[in-house]
Coordinates of C-alpha atoms and ligand atoms in Angstrom, one line a residue:
M117 CA 0.1 -0.1 -0.1
Y118 CA 1.2 3.5 -0.8
L119 CA 0.9 5.6 2.5
Q120 CA 1.0 9.2 1.7
I121 CA 2.3 11.5 4.4
N122 CA 0.8 14.9 3.6
N123 CA 0.7 17.0 6.8
R124 CA 0.7 14.0 9.2
K125 CA 2.9 14.0 12.3
C126 CA 5.4 11.1 12.3
R127 CA 8.0 9.8 14.4
S128 CA 11.3 10.2 12.6
L129 CA 13.7 7.2 13.0
N130 CA 16.4 9.1 11.1
G131 CA 19.7 9.5 12.9
Q132 CA 22.5 7.0 13.8
W133 CA 21.8 3.2 13.3
G134 CA 23.7 0.2 14.1
F135 CA 25.3 -1.2 10.6
F136 CA 27.0 -4.1 9.6
A137 CA 28.2 -4.9 5.9
D138 CA 27.6 -8.5 5.2
N139 CA 29.4 -9.1 1.7
M140 CA 28.9 -12.8 1.8
G141 CA 25.3 -12.7 2.6
A142 CA 26.1 -15.2 5.4
F143 CA 24.0 -13.5 8.1
G144 CA 20.4 -14.4 8.8
L145 CA 21.0 -18.0 7.6
K146 CA 21.3 -19.7 11.0
R147 CA 21.1 -19.0 14.7
S148 CA 24.6 -17.9 15.5
R149 CA 24.3 -15.3 12.6
N150 CA 20.5 -14.4 12.9
V151 CA 21.1 -10.6 13.4
F152 CA 17.4 -9.9 13.5
E153 CA 17.0 -11.9 16.8
G154 CA 19.1 -9.3 18.5
L155 CA 20.5 -11.7 21.0
N156 CA 23.5 -10.9 23.3
P157 CA 26.7 -12.8 22.8
C158 CA 27.8 -12.1 26.4
E159 CA 24.8 -13.7 27.8
D160 CA 24.3 -16.6 25.4
D161 CA 25.8 -20.1 26.2
R162 CA 26.1 -20.7 22.3
A163 CA 28.5 -18.6 20.1
L164 CA 26.9 -15.8 18.4
E165 CA 28.7 -14.1 15.5
Y166 CA 27.0 -10.7 15.8
D167 CA 25.9 -8.2 18.3
V168 CA 23.6 -5.3 17.1
D169 CA 24.4 -3.1 20.1
A170 CA 28.3 -3.3 19.2
F171 CA 27.7 -2.7 15.5
D172 CA 29.5 0.3 13.9
T173 CA 26.9 3.3 13.3
I174 CA 26.0 4.9 10.2
S175 CA 23.5 7.8 9.3
V176 CA 20.1 7.4 8.0
P177 CA 19.1 8.7 5.5
G178 CA 22.1 8.2 3.4
D179 CA 23.9 5.7 1.1
W180 CA 26.6 3.7 3.0
N181 CA 29.3 4.3 0.3
T182 CA 30.1 7.8 1.3
Q183 CA 29.8 7.4 4.7
Q184 CA 33.1 5.2 5.5
K185 CA 35.9 4.6 3.1
E186 CA 35.6 0.7 3.6
Y187 CA 31.9 0.7 2.3
F188 CA 32.8 2.7 -0.9
L189 CA 32.5 -0.1 -3.4
F190 CA 30.3 -2.3 -1.0
E191 CA 27.3 -3.8 -3.0
G192 CA 26.1 -6.6 -0.6
F193 CA 23.7 -7.0 2.2
G194 CA 23.8 -4.0 4.6
W195 CA 22.2 -4.9 8.0
Y196 CA 20.7 -2.0 10.0
A197 CA 19.6 -2.3 13.6
K198 CA 17.7 0.2 15.8
R199 CA 16.2 -0.5 19.2
L200 CA 13.1 1.5 19.7
E201 CA 11.0 2.4 23.0
L202 CA 7.1 2.4 22.6
S203 CA 5.4 4.2 25.5
E204 CA 2.5 2.6 27.3
S205 CA 0.1 5.0 25.7
E206 CA 1.3 4.5 22.3
R207 CA 0.8 0.7 22.7
E208 CA -2.6 1.3 24.3
S209 CA -3.7 3.5 21.5
I210 CA -2.9 0.8 18.8
A211 CA -4.6 -2.0 21.1
K212 CA -7.7 0.4 21.1
G213 CA -7.7 0.5 17.3
E214 CA -5.3 2.9 16.0
R215 CA -2.8 1.9 13.4
L216 CA 0.8 1.9 13.2
F217 CA 3.0 1.8 10.3
L218 CA 6.7 1.5 9.5
R219 CA 7.4 3.7 6.4
L220 CA 10.6 3.5 4.5
D221 CA 10.7 6.6 2.1
G222 CA 13.1 4.9 -0.4
V223 CA 15.8 2.1 -0.3
N224 CA 18.3 0.9 -3.0
Y225 CA 17.7 -1.9 -3.6
G226 CA 15.8 -4.8 -2.1
V227 CA 14.8 -4.9 1.6
D228 CA 13.9 -7.5 4.3
V229 CA 12.4 -6.1 7.6
W230 CA 12.3 -7.7 11.0
W231 CA 10.4 -6.6 14.0
N232 CA 11.3 -8.1 17.3
G233 CA 12.7 -11.1 15.3
E234 CA 9.7 -11.6 13.1
L235 CA 10.1 -11.0 9.4
I236 CA 7.3 -8.5 8.5
A237 CA 8.3 -7.5 4.9
S238 CA 10.5 -8.5 1.9
E239 CA 10.2 -6.0 -1.1
E240 CA 12.0 -5.3 -4.5
C241 CA 10.7 -2.0 -5.3
P242 CA 13.6 0.4 -5.1
F243 CA 13.7 4.2 -4.9
L244 CA 10.0 4.4 -3.8
P245 CA 8.1 4.8 -0.4
L246 CA 7.2 1.3 1.3
S247 CA 5.0 0.8 4.3
F248 CA 4.3 -2.2 6.5
E249 CA 1.6 -2.3 9.3
L250 CA 2.7 -3.1 12.7
K251 CA 0.1 -4.9 14.7
S252 CA -0.8 -4.4 18.5
E253 CA 0.4 -7.8 19.4
Q254 CA 3.6 -7.2 17.9
L255 CA 4.4 -4.1 20.0
Q256 CA 6.6 -4.2 23.2
S257 CA 8.0 -1.5 25.2
S258 CA 11.3 -2.1 24.0
N259 CA 11.5 -3.3 20.4
L260 CA 14.3 -4.3 17.8
L261 CA 13.9 -3.2 14.3
V262 CA 16.4 -4.9 11.8
I263 CA 16.5 -4.0 8.1
R264 CA 18.6 -5.9 5.6
V265 CA 19.1 -4.0 2.4
D266 CA 20.4 -5.8 -0.6
A267 CA 22.1 -3.6 -2.8
R268 CA 23.6 -6.2 -5.2
R269 CA 23.3 -5.4 -9.0
M270 CA 21.4 -8.4 -10.5
E271 CA 20.4 -9.4 -13.8
H272 CA 16.5 -9.7 -13.1
R273 CA 16.6 -6.2 -11.5
I274 CA 15.8 -2.8 -13.3
P275 CA 18.4 -1.6 -14.0
A276 CA 20.2 -4.7 -14.4
E277 CA 23.9 -5.2 -13.8
R278 CA 25.5 -2.5 -15.7
Y279 CA 24.4 1.1 -15.6
D280 CA 26.1 4.6 -16.0
W281 CA 25.7 5.8 -12.6
F282 CA 26.9 4.9 -9.1
N283 CA 25.3 2.1 -7.2
Y284 CA 24.6 4.0 -3.8
G285 CA 23.3 1.4 -1.4
G286 CA 21.2 1.5 1.6
L287 CA 18.5 3.2 3.5
I288 CA 19.0 6.3 1.2
R289 CA 15.9 8.1 2.4
G290 CA 14.0 8.7 5.7
V291 CA 12.5 6.0 8.0
R292 CA 9.6 6.8 10.2
L293 CA 6.8 5.4 12.2
V294 CA 3.4 6.8 11.3
R295 CA 0.2 6.5 13.5
M296 CA -3.1 6.5 11.8
P297 CA -6.6 6.5 13.0
T298 CA -8.6 3.1 12.7
Q299 CA -9.8 4.4 9.3
F300 CA -7.9 6.8 7.4
I301 CA -7.1 8.4 4.0
A302 CA -4.1 6.4 2.6
Q303 CA -3.7 8.5 -0.4
A304 CA -5.4 11.3 -2.5
A305 CA -4.5 12.8 -5.6
Y306 CA -6.0 15.6 -7.7
H307 CA -5.6 15.0 -11.6
S308 CA -6.9 15.1 -14.9
T309 CA -7.7 18.8 -15.4
E310 CA -9.8 19.6 -18.4
I311 CA -9.9 23.4 -19.4
I312 CA -13.6 24.2 -20.2
E313 CA -12.9 27.8 -20.7
L314 CA -10.1 30.3 -20.6
N315 CA -10.7 33.9 -19.5
E316 CA -8.9 37.0 -18.2
A317 CA -9.2 35.7 -14.8
G318 CA -7.8 32.3 -15.6
A319 CA -9.9 29.4 -16.4
V320 CA -13.0 27.3 -15.8
V321 CA -12.1 23.6 -15.4
N322 CA -13.2 20.2 -14.5
G323 CA -11.0 17.6 -13.0
K324 CA -10.9 14.5 -11.0
Y325 CA -9.6 13.7 -7.2
T326 CA -8.9 10.0 -6.5
V327 CA -9.0 9.1 -2.8
V328 CA -8.0 5.8 -1.3
C329 CA -9.3 5.1 2.2
D330 CA -8.1 2.3 4.6
G331 CA -10.2 0.5 7.2
A332 CA -13.6 1.7 6.2
S333 CA -15.8 -1.2 6.7
E334 CA -19.5 -1.5 5.7
A335 CA -20.4 -1.7 9.4
S336 CA -20.7 2.2 9.5
S337 CA -21.6 4.9 6.9
F338 CA -18.6 6.8 5.8
E339 CA -18.4 10.1 4.1
L340 CA -15.7 12.1 2.3
E341 CA -15.5 15.8 2.1
L342 CA -13.2 17.9 0.0
S343 CA -12.9 21.6 0.5
I344 CA -11.0 24.0 -1.3
S345 CA -11.6 27.2 0.7
E346 CA -9.9 29.8 -1.6
L347 CA -12.2 28.6 -4.2
A348 CA -15.2 28.5 -1.9
Y349 CA -15.6 24.9 -3.1
Q350 CA -16.9 22.1 -1.0
Q351 CA -18.2 18.6 -1.9
R352 CA -19.4 15.7 0.4
I353 CA -20.1 12.3 -0.7
D354 CA -21.0 8.8 0.7
L355 CA -18.2 6.5 0.6
S356 CA -19.1 3.4 -1.5
S357 CA -15.7 1.7 -1.7
T358 CA -11.9 1.9 -0.6
E359 CA -11.1 3.9 -3.7
T360 CA -13.4 6.8 -4.7
V361 CA -13.0 9.4 -7.6
L362 CA -14.6 12.7 -6.9
S363 CA -15.5 14.8 -10.0
L364 CA -14.9 18.4 -9.7
D365 CA -16.9 20.4 -12.2
G366 CA -16.8 24.1 -13.3
L367 CA -14.2 25.4 -11.1
K368 CA -13.0 29.0 -11.8
V369 CA -9.2 28.9 -11.0
R370 CA -5.9 30.4 -11.9
L371 CA -3.9 27.8 -13.7
W372 CA -0.7 26.4 -12.6
E373 CA 2.3 26.7 -15.0
P374 CA 6.0 27.6 -15.0
G375 CA 6.2 31.4 -14.1
Q376 CA 2.7 31.1 -12.3
P377 CA 3.0 28.1 -10.0
Q378 CA -0.6 28.7 -8.6
L379 CA -1.2 26.3 -6.0
Y380 CA -4.5 25.9 -3.8
A381 CA -5.0 24.3 -0.3
A382 CA -7.3 21.3 -0.4
Q383 CA -8.8 19.5 2.8
L384 CA -10.1 16.1 2.7
T385 CA -12.0 15.0 5.5
L386 CA -13.4 11.3 6.5
Y387 CA -16.5 11.0 8.4
R388 CA -18.0 7.8 10.0
D389 CA -21.5 8.2 11.2
G390 CA -21.2 11.9 11.0
Q391 CA -18.0 12.2 13.0
I392 CA -14.5 13.2 11.7
V393 CA -12.2 10.3 11.9
D394 CA -9.3 11.4 9.6
S395 CA -8.4 14.6 7.7
I396 CA -5.5 15.6 5.5
D397 CA -4.3 18.8 3.8
Q398 CA -2.8 19.1 0.2
K399 CA -1.5 21.7 -2.2
I400 CA -3.0 21.1 -5.6
G401 CA -2.5 22.8 -9.0
F402 CA -4.7 23.0 -12.1
K403 CA -3.0 22.5 -15.4
Q404 CA -3.7 20.7 -18.6
I405 CA -1.1 18.9 -20.7
E406 CA -2.4 17.9 -24.2
V407 CA -0.6 16.4 -27.3
D408 CA -1.9 18.1 -30.5
G409 CA -0.2 16.5 -33.4
T410 CA 3.6 17.0 -32.9
Q411 CA 3.1 19.5 -30.4
V412 CA 2.7 19.3 -26.5
L413 CA 0.3 22.0 -25.4
L414 CA 0.3 23.3 -21.5
N415 CA -2.7 25.1 -20.7
R416 CA -3.7 25.3 -24.4
K417 CA -0.4 27.1 -25.4
P418 CA 2.5 25.1 -27.4
L419 CA 5.1 24.1 -24.8
Y420 CA 8.9 24.3 -25.5
L421 CA 10.8 22.3 -23.0
K422 CA 14.1 23.9 -21.6
G423 CA 15.3 20.8 -19.7
T424 CA 17.7 20.1 -17.0
A425 CA 18.6 16.5 -16.3
Y426 CA 19.6 15.1 -13.2
H427 CA 20.9 12.3 -11.1
E428 CA 19.7 12.2 -7.5
E429 CA 23.2 13.0 -6.2
R430 CA 24.1 15.7 -4.0
L431 CA 26.7 18.4 -4.5
G432 CA 30.1 18.0 -3.0
K433 CA 33.3 16.1 -4.0
E434 CA 32.2 12.9 -2.4
G435 CA 28.9 12.9 -4.1
G436 CA 26.4 10.6 -2.5
K437 CA 22.6 10.5 -2.0
P438 CA 20.9 13.8 -0.9
R439 CA 20.4 13.8 3.0
N440 CA 18.2 16.5 3.5
L441 CA 15.9 19.1 1.7
D442 CA 18.8 21.6 1.6
D443 CA 20.7 19.1 -0.8
V444 CA 17.6 18.8 -2.9
R445 CA 17.0 22.5 -3.1
E446 CA 20.8 23.3 -4.0
L447 CA 20.3 20.9 -7.0
I448 CA 17.2 22.4 -8.1
D449 CA 18.5 25.9 -7.9
L450 CA 20.8 25.1 -10.6
A451 CA 17.8 24.5 -12.9
E452 CA 16.5 28.0 -12.2
E453 CA 19.7 29.5 -12.6
L454 CA 19.8 28.0 -16.0
G455 CA 16.4 29.4 -16.8
S456 CA 14.8 25.9 -17.2
N457 CA 11.2 25.2 -17.2
F458 CA 11.5 21.4 -17.0
L459 CA 13.5 18.8 -15.0
R460 CA 14.3 15.2 -16.2
L461 CA 14.6 13.1 -13.0
A462 CA 16.7 10.3 -14.5
H463 CA 16.7 7.3 -14.5
Y464 CA 14.8 6.2 -11.4
P465 CA 12.1 7.8 -9.1
Y466 CA 13.4 10.7 -6.7
D467 CA 12.4 11.5 -3.1
E468 CA 8.9 13.2 -2.9
S469 CA 10.5 16.3 -1.8
W470 CA 11.6 17.1 -5.2
L471 CA 8.0 17.2 -6.6
A472 CA 6.8 19.4 -3.8
E473 CA 9.7 21.7 -4.5
C474 CA 8.8 21.6 -8.3
D475 CA 5.2 22.3 -7.6
A476 CA 6.2 25.3 -5.6
R477 CA 8.7 26.6 -8.1
G478 CA 6.8 26.1 -11.2
L479 CA 9.1 23.6 -12.7
L480 CA 7.6 20.9 -14.8
V481 CA 8.7 17.2 -14.1
W482 CA 9.5 13.9 -16.1
D483 CA 9.7 10.9 -13.7
E484 CA 11.2 7.6 -14.7
I485 CA 11.2 3.9 -13.7
P486 CA 14.7 2.4 -14.1
V487 CA 14.0 0.2 -17.3
Y488 CA 17.6 1.1 -18.7
W489 CA 19.7 -0.7 -21.4
E490 CA 19.5 -4.6 -21.0
I491 CA 16.4 -5.8 -19.4
T492 CA 15.4 -9.6 -18.8
Y493 CA 11.7 -8.9 -19.8
E494 CA 10.7 -12.6 -19.7
D495 CA 11.7 -13.1 -16.1
A496 CA 8.6 -12.9 -13.9
R497 CA 10.5 -11.2 -11.0
T498 CA 11.6 -8.4 -13.4
Q499 CA 8.2 -8.1 -14.7
K500 CA 6.7 -7.8 -11.1
I501 CA 9.5 -5.0 -10.3
I502 CA 8.5 -3.2 -13.5
Q503 CA 4.9 -3.1 -12.6
D504 CA 5.3 -2.5 -8.8
S505 CA 7.6 0.5 -9.7
A506 CA 5.2 1.9 -12.4
T507 CA 2.3 1.7 -10.0
R508 CA 4.1 3.1 -7.1
M509 CA 5.8 5.8 -8.9
V510 CA 2.6 7.2 -10.3
E511 CA 0.7 7.0 -7.0
V512 CA 3.5 9.1 -5.6
S513 CA 3.7 11.7 -8.4
R514 CA 0.0 11.9 -10.2
G515 CA -1.4 14.4 -7.5
H516 CA 1.7 16.9 -8.2
A517 CA 0.8 19.9 -10.3
C518 CA 4.5 19.6 -11.6
I519 CA 4.1 16.2 -13.3
L520 CA 4.6 16.6 -17.3
C521 CA 5.0 13.0 -18.2
H522 CA 5.8 9.5 -16.8
A523 CA 8.7 7.7 -18.6
M524 CA 8.8 3.9 -18.9
A525 CA 12.3 3.3 -20.2
N526 CA 15.7 4.7 -21.3
E527 CA 17.7 3.5 -24.3
T528 CA 16.1 0.0 -24.5
W529 CA 15.8 -2.0 -27.5
E530 CA 13.8 -5.2 -28.8
L531 CA 14.3 -8.2 -26.7
P532 CA 12.1 -11.0 -25.9
G533 CA 9.2 -10.2 -23.9
R534 CA 9.7 -6.6 -23.8
K535 CA 6.3 -5.5 -25.3
E536 CA 4.5 -7.7 -22.8
A537 CA 6.5 -6.3 -19.8
M538 CA 6.2 -2.9 -20.8
T539 CA 2.4 -3.3 -21.4
L540 CA 2.4 -3.8 -17.6
A541 CA 3.9 -0.4 -17.0
Y542 CA 1.8 1.3 -19.6
K543 CA -1.3 0.0 -18.1
A544 CA -0.3 1.1 -14.7
F545 CA 0.4 4.6 -16.0
K546 CA -2.7 5.1 -17.8
Q547 CA -5.0 3.4 -15.3
L548 CA -3.8 5.8 -12.4
D549 CA -3.1 8.7 -14.3
P550 CA -5.0 8.6 -17.6
S551 CA -4.4 12.4 -18.5
T552 CA -0.7 12.3 -18.1
P553 CA 1.5 11.7 -21.1
V554 CA 3.7 8.6 -21.4
T555 CA 7.1 8.7 -22.8
A556 CA 10.4 7.1 -22.9
A557 CA 14.0 8.1 -24.2
F558 CA 15.2 6.5 -27.4
N559 CA 18.6 6.4 -29.3
A560 CA 18.4 6.9 -32.8
P561 CA 21.0 6.0 -35.6
F562 CA 22.7 9.0 -37.2
R563 CA 22.0 8.2 -41.1
D564 CA 22.1 10.6 -44.2
G565 CA 22.7 13.6 -41.8
C566 CA 20.0 13.1 -39.4
Y567 CA 18.6 11.4 -36.5
D568 CA 15.3 9.7 -36.8
V569 CA 13.8 7.7 -33.9
E570 CA 11.0 6.4 -36.2
S571 CA 13.6 4.7 -38.5
V572 CA 14.1 2.0 -35.7
D573 CA 11.1 -0.3 -34.9
H574 CA 10.2 -0.3 -31.1
S575 CA 7.2 -2.6 -30.0
I576 CA 6.6 0.0 -27.3
Y577 CA 6.5 3.0 -29.5
E578 CA 2.7 2.9 -29.8
Y579 CA 2.4 3.6 -26.2
M580 CA 4.5 6.8 -26.6
D581 CA 2.4 10.2 -26.2
V582 CA 5.7 12.1 -26.3
V583 CA 9.0 10.9 -27.5
G584 CA 12.4 11.7 -26.1
L585 CA 15.4 11.5 -28.1
N586 CA 18.9 10.8 -26.8
E587 CA 21.9 11.8 -29.1
Y588 CA 25.4 12.4 -28.8
G589 CA 26.5 14.2 -32.1
G590 CA 30.0 15.6 -31.6
W591 CA 30.7 13.1 -28.8
Y592 CA 29.8 9.5 -29.5
N593 CA 28.6 9.8 -33.2
P594 CA 28.9 11.6 -35.6
P595 CA 32.1 13.7 -35.1
L596 CA 31.8 17.5 -34.6
A597 CA 32.3 18.4 -38.1
E598 CA 29.2 16.5 -39.4
L599 CA 26.9 18.4 -37.0
K600 CA 27.1 21.4 -38.9
N601 CA 24.5 20.3 -41.5
A602 CA 22.7 17.6 -39.3
N603 CA 19.2 17.5 -38.3
V604 CA 16.4 15.7 -36.2
I605 CA 13.5 14.4 -37.7
V606 CA 10.4 15.0 -35.8
G607 CA 8.1 12.2 -36.9
S608 CA 4.4 11.3 -36.0
K609 CA 4.6 12.4 -32.3
P610 CA 5.9 15.4 -30.1
L611 CA 9.9 15.0 -29.9
F612 CA 12.3 16.7 -27.7
I613 CA 15.9 16.0 -27.0
T614 CA 16.2 14.2 -23.5
E615 CA 20.0 13.9 -23.7
F616 CA 22.8 15.4 -25.8
G617 CA 26.3 16.7 -24.5
A618 CA 30.0 15.9 -24.0
A619 CA 32.5 15.7 -21.3
G620 CA 34.2 19.0 -20.0
P621 CA 36.7 18.0 -17.2
M622 CA 37.1 21.1 -15.0
D623 CA 40.1 23.3 -15.5
T624 CA 41.0 21.8 -19.0
S625 CA 41.3 23.8 -22.1
G626 CA 42.1 22.9 -25.8
P627 CA 41.2 22.9 -29.3
D628 CA 37.3 22.6 -30.3
D629 CA 37.8 19.5 -32.2
K630 CA 39.7 17.6 -29.6
L631 CA 37.7 15.9 -27.0
W632 CA 38.1 15.9 -23.2
N633 CA 38.3 19.7 -22.6
L634 CA 36.0 22.7 -21.8
D635 CA 36.3 24.4 -25.0
S636 CA 35.3 21.3 -27.1
Q637 CA 32.4 20.7 -24.8
K638 CA 31.4 24.2 -25.6
A639 CA 31.8 24.0 -29.0
I640 CA 29.8 20.8 -29.2
Y641 CA 27.0 22.4 -27.3
E642 CA 26.9 25.4 -29.8
S643 CA 26.7 23.1 -32.7
Q644 CA 23.9 21.0 -30.9
I645 CA 21.8 24.1 -30.0
A646 CA 22.3 25.5 -33.6
M647 CA 20.9 22.0 -35.0
F648 CA 17.9 22.2 -32.4
E649 CA 17.2 25.8 -33.7
R650 CA 17.2 24.5 -37.5
C651 CA 14.9 21.5 -36.4
E652 CA 11.3 22.4 -37.4
G653 CA 8.8 21.3 -34.7
L654 CA 11.3 20.0 -32.1
S655 CA 9.5 20.6 -28.6
G656 CA 12.7 21.3 -26.6
F657 CA 16.0 20.2 -25.4
T658 CA 17.7 18.9 -22.2
P659 CA 21.4 18.9 -21.8
W660 CA 22.9 15.6 -20.4
V661 CA 23.5 16.5 -17.5
V662 CA 23.5 19.3 -14.9
K663 CA 26.3 18.0 -12.7
D664 CA 29.3 15.6 -13.1
F665 CA 28.2 12.4 -11.4
R666 CA 29.7 9.4 -10.1
S667 CA 29.9 6.3 -12.4
T668 CA 32.2 3.2 -12.2
L669 CA 31.7 3.0 -16.2
R670 CA 34.0 6.1 -16.5
A671 CA 37.7 5.2 -16.0
N672 CA 40.0 7.3 -18.0
G673 CA 42.3 9.9 -16.6
F674 CA 39.7 12.9 -17.2
Q675 CA 37.0 11.0 -15.6
K676 CA 38.6 8.9 -12.6
G677 CA 35.0 7.5 -11.8
W678 CA 32.9 10.5 -12.6
N679 CA 30.7 11.1 -15.7
R680 CA 32.1 14.6 -16.6
K681 CA 29.3 15.7 -18.8
G682 CA 28.1 18.0 -16.3
L683 CA 27.3 21.7 -16.7
V684 CA 28.8 22.2 -13.3
D685 CA 31.5 20.0 -11.6
P686 CA 30.7 17.8 -8.5
E687 CA 30.8 20.7 -6.2
G688 CA 28.6 23.0 -8.5
N689 CA 31.3 25.0 -9.9
K690 CA 30.1 26.3 -13.3
K691 CA 31.6 25.3 -16.5
P692 CA 31.6 27.7 -19.5
V693 CA 28.9 25.7 -21.0
F694 CA 26.6 26.5 -18.2
E695 CA 26.3 30.2 -19.6
T696 CA 25.9 28.7 -23.3
V697 CA 22.9 26.9 -22.1
R698 CA 21.6 29.8 -19.9
Q699 CA 21.6 32.0 -23.0
A700 CA 19.9 29.5 -25.1
F701 CA 17.2 29.1 -22.6
S702 CA 16.9 32.9 -22.3
Q703 CA 16.4 33.2 -26.1
R704 CA 13.2 31.0 -25.8
Ligands
GCU178 C1 23.3 7.5 -22.1 C2 22.5 7.1 -20.8 C3 22.9 8.0 -19.7 C4 24.3 8.1 -19.8 C5 24.7 9.0 -21.1 C6 26.4 9.2 -21.1 O1 22.5 8.1 -23.0 O2 21.1 7.4 -20.9 O3 22.5 7.5 -18.6 O4 25.1 8.6 -18.6 O5 24.4 8.2 -22.1 O6 26.7 8.3 -21.9 O7 26.8 9.9 -20.5

């Protein structure tokens, strides 16, 4: 179940946790190594090979790789342990019917969770929030929570074993306990705005509000009320099932769009027999994305995307996963400095804080499930991860005003089972968020002086509402000289550049036609941007990538374990090409 947090008070479990790096996967298989039992070797008459109270400590949230040197390239099983006190009143309230959930905001990769020695969950749904209910009978005054994070790269996973970013493992996002009333609103998302009329004051719109409640049994009568006070809007309906879709008709609103990130406070209240049992507050925005031929329209106006592409890696010479909201804001500030109106959050789902920030700043967002390069589509485990990730990602993002499109893949090709597996993702996207365009990023061969995505058959192409093209003219192929007259073919669907660029290691200079220096990086950008200007009907472009990022695929002397295609270096120092992009965006 996706447990949305909204404005709920939670008990944060962030901070220092006991940690043990189990590179052989030897623990948890027999008594002497059953970390989750939390036994004390000093008090046991049989040898125990672990002691959670003597483990080193590590910070949560955070990847383990950048916290201690010996964990830098560790890709095994990380055991986390934390002892938790629950007060008498807390346990009593759960015994009386309140609910208690353990929520992991995001892990890389697989996770097994034990509560007081009992296995309560096993999941393979990376980078997305996971919640597990704790029953009253499982609660004691002193409890032991043990979480094993499995960060191995594996063939059946998405991504599989080889990918161009760093495998930061662990509890990379927050951990919390969430108390809920017996019946509560698990998730709510406003979506599917339809503009009925545009006028001076804004627009008249219709829309949908999907609300999922938990615990509401037939025994009582439940009602759901939506109020948007700034619009003097109120609607109250009888609840007939766990999931309800409220129709909102004829609202007079100011639309949300870049440069005008208009948000409204919405309150949802759940009543049982006329009594309030739960209530949440959300910020919602009204915008409509449409596809008209090869154009993308935002609020009925043609949209040109000025993109900034990311990895979820914080600024600083060590890199690592963002540890707090400031880390996230620093990264998003770069897009605003560039004059960008769109963020490509590549290649996996990011922490929910990114979406809330982009709602408030008026930045459109592309979110993406990590179906990247080679995938074992026919493997049932892979299909499950694809479907679960697609479902959860859209449950998380569909209610955010900033969402432009949901991406199902990056640079994948025809392999057995691809269509069937990707149909699972497509159906999840459309079933949960019918009005948001589906997309993916494709490569295209450079032939006869141009790039044409539609020159290659892709069984998933029919699912695309909007198409992304990754091309590296001047860097991988073709050489810079051939870019001067090159072009990009816009086929039957809206197309925009989701990646282009070149490496520019900081503090290097040299001839434009010689790779691996800041001058040639700039020259390639100038040629690329000129090509985009020549391309009729292109819907925008996105440099790859805003910041140099760690990747063990990058081993030459210029790279030293970093992909150096950033517009800024790991610490955020701007390269000359940053200004090139900023100016190009300012002209649009
Ligand atoms: C690919 C891929 C990126 C990668 C980039 C590069 O297009 O999508 O993940 O980092 O190329 O080669 O730098």
